[in-house]
PDB file of C-alpha atoms in Angstrom:
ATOM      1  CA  UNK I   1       0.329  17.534  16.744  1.00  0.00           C
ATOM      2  CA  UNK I   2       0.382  19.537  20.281  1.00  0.00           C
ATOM      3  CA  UNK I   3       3.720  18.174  20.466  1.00  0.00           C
ATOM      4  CA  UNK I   4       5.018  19.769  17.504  1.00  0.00           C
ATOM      5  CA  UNK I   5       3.048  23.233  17.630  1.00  0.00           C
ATOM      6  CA  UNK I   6       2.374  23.370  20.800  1.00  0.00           C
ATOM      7  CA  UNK I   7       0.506  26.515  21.593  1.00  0.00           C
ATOM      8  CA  UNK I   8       0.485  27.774  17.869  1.00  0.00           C
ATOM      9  CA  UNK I   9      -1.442  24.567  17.463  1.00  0.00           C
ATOM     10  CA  UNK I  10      -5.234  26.385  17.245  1.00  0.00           C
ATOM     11  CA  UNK I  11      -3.756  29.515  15.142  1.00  0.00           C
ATOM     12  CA  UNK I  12      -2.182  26.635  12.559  1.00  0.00           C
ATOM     13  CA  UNK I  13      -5.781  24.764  12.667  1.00  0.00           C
ATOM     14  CA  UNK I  14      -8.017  27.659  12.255  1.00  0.00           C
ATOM     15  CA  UNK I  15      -5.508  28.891   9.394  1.00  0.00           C
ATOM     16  CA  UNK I  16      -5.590  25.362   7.468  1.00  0.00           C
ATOM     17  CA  UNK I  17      -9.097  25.621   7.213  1.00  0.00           C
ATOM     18  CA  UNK I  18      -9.594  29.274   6.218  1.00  0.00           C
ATOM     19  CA  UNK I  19      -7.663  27.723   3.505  1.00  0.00           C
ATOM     20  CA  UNK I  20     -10.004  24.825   3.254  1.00  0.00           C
ATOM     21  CA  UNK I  21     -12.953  27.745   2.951  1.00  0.00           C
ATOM     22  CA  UNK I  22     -11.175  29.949   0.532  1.00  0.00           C
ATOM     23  CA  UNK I  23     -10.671  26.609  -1.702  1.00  0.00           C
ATOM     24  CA  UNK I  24     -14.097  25.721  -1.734  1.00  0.00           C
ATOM     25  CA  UNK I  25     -15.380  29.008  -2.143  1.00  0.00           C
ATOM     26  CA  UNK I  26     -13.851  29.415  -5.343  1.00  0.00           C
ATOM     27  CA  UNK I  27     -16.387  29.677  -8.279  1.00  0.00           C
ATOM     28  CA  UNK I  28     -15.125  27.269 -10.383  1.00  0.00           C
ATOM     29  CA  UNK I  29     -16.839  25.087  -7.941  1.00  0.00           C
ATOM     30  CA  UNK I  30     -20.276  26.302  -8.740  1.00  0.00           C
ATOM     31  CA  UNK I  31     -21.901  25.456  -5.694  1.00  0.00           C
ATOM     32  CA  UNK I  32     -22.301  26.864  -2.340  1.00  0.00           C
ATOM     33  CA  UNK I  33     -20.114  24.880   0.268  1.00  0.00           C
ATOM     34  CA  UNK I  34     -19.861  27.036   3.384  1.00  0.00           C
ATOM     35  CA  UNK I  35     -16.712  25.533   5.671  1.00  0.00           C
ATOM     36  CA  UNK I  36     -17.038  26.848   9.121  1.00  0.00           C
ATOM     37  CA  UNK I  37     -15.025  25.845  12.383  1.00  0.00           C
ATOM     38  CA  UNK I  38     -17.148  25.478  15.101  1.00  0.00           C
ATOM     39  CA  UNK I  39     -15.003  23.694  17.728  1.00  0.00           C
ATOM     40  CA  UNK I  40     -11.642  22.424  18.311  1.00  0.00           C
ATOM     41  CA  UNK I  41     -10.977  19.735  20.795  1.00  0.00           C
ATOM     42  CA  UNK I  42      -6.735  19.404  21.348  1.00  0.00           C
ATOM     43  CA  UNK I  43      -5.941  16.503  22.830  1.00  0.00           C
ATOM     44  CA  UNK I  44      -2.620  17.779  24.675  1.00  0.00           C
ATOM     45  CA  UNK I  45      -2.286  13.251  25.798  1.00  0.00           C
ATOM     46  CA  UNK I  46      -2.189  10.191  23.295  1.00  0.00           C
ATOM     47  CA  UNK I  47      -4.721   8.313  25.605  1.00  0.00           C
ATOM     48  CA  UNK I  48      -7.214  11.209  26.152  1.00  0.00           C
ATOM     49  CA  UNK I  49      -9.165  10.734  22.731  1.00  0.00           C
ATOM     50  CA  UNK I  50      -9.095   7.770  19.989  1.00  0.00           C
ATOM     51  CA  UNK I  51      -5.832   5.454  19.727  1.00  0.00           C
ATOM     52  CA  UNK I  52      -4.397   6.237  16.600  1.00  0.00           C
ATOM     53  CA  UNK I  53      -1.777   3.436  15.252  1.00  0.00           C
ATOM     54  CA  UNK I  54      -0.112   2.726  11.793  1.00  0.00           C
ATOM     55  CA  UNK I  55      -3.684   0.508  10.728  1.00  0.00           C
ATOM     56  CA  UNK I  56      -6.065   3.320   9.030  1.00  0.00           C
ATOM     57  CA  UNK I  57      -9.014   1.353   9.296  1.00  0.00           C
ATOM     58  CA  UNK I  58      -8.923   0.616  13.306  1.00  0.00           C
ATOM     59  CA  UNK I  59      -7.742   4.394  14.030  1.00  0.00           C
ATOM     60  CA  UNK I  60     -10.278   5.676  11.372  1.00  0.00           C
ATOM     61  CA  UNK I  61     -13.127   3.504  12.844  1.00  0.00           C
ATOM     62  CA  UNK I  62     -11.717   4.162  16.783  1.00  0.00           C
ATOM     63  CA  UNK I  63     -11.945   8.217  15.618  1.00  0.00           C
ATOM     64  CA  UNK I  64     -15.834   7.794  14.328  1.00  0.00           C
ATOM     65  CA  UNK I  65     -16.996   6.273  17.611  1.00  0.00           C
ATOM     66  CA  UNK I  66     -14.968   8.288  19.585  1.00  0.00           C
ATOM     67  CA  UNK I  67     -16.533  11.912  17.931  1.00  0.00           C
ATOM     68  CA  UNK I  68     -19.554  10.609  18.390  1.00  0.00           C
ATOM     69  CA  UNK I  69     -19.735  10.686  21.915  1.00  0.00           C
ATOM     70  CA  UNK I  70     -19.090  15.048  21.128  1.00  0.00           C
ATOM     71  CA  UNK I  71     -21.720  15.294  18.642  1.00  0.00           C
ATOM     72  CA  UNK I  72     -25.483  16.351  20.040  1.00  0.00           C
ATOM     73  CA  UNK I  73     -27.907  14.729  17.644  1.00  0.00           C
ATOM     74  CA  UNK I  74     -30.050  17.924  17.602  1.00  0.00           C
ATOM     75  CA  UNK I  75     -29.123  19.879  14.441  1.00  0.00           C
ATOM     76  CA  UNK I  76     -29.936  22.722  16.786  1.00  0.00           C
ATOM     77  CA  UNK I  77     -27.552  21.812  19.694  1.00  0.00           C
ATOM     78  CA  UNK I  78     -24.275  23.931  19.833  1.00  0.00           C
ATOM     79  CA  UNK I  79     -22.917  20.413  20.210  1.00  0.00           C
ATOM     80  CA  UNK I  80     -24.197  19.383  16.944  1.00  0.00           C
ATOM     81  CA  UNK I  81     -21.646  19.099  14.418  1.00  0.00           C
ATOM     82  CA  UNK I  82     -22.043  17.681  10.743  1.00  0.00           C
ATOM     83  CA  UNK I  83     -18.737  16.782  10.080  1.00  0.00           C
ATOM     84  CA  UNK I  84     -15.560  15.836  12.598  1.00  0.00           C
ATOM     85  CA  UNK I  85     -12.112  15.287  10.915  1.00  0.00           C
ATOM     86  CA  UNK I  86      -9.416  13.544  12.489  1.00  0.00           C
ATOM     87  CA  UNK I  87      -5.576  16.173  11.882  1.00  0.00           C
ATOM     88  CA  UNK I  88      -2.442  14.186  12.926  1.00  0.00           C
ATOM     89  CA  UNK I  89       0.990  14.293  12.271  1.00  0.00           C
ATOM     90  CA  UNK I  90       0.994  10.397  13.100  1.00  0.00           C
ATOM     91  CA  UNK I  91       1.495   7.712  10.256  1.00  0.00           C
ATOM     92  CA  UNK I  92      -1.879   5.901   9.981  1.00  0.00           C
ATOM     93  CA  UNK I  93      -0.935   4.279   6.760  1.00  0.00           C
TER      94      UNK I  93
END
């Protein structure tokens, strides 16, 4: 994804998910889901984070080891995060 966006890369990220937020805002919903960014790792080389490939399963299960080494266990930590989601432009399917 740096690649393609380059430098716009963090502006297109932060925009997705103000989308993401807006969606599940909405009160059709009828529940309170608050979807905050805290932290944005961009990995600008293909061997500086999890080896993604064309097999979903092995990148998918690379990716959760690999962000868990960045999470704090400590809900309190800054480095604590609940969630980590994986945004490529690669073919994992």
């Amino acid at each position: 994804m740096h690649e393609y966006h380059g430098y716009n890369l963090e502006a297109y990220i932060l925009t997705l998910f103000s989308t993401v937020a807006s969606i599940y805002r909405h009160q059709s919903l009828r529940a309170s889901i608050n979807v905050v960014v805290v932290k944005i790792i961009i990995l600008k080389h293909e061997n500086a984070g999890p080896h993604v490939t064309s097999n979903a399963q092995d990148t998918l299960q690379q990716f959760c080891r690999w962000q868990q080494l960045y999470n704090d266990r400590d809900d309190d930590s800054p480095n604590h995060h609940d969630v980590a989601i994986l945004l490529t432009r690669g073919d994992i399917c």
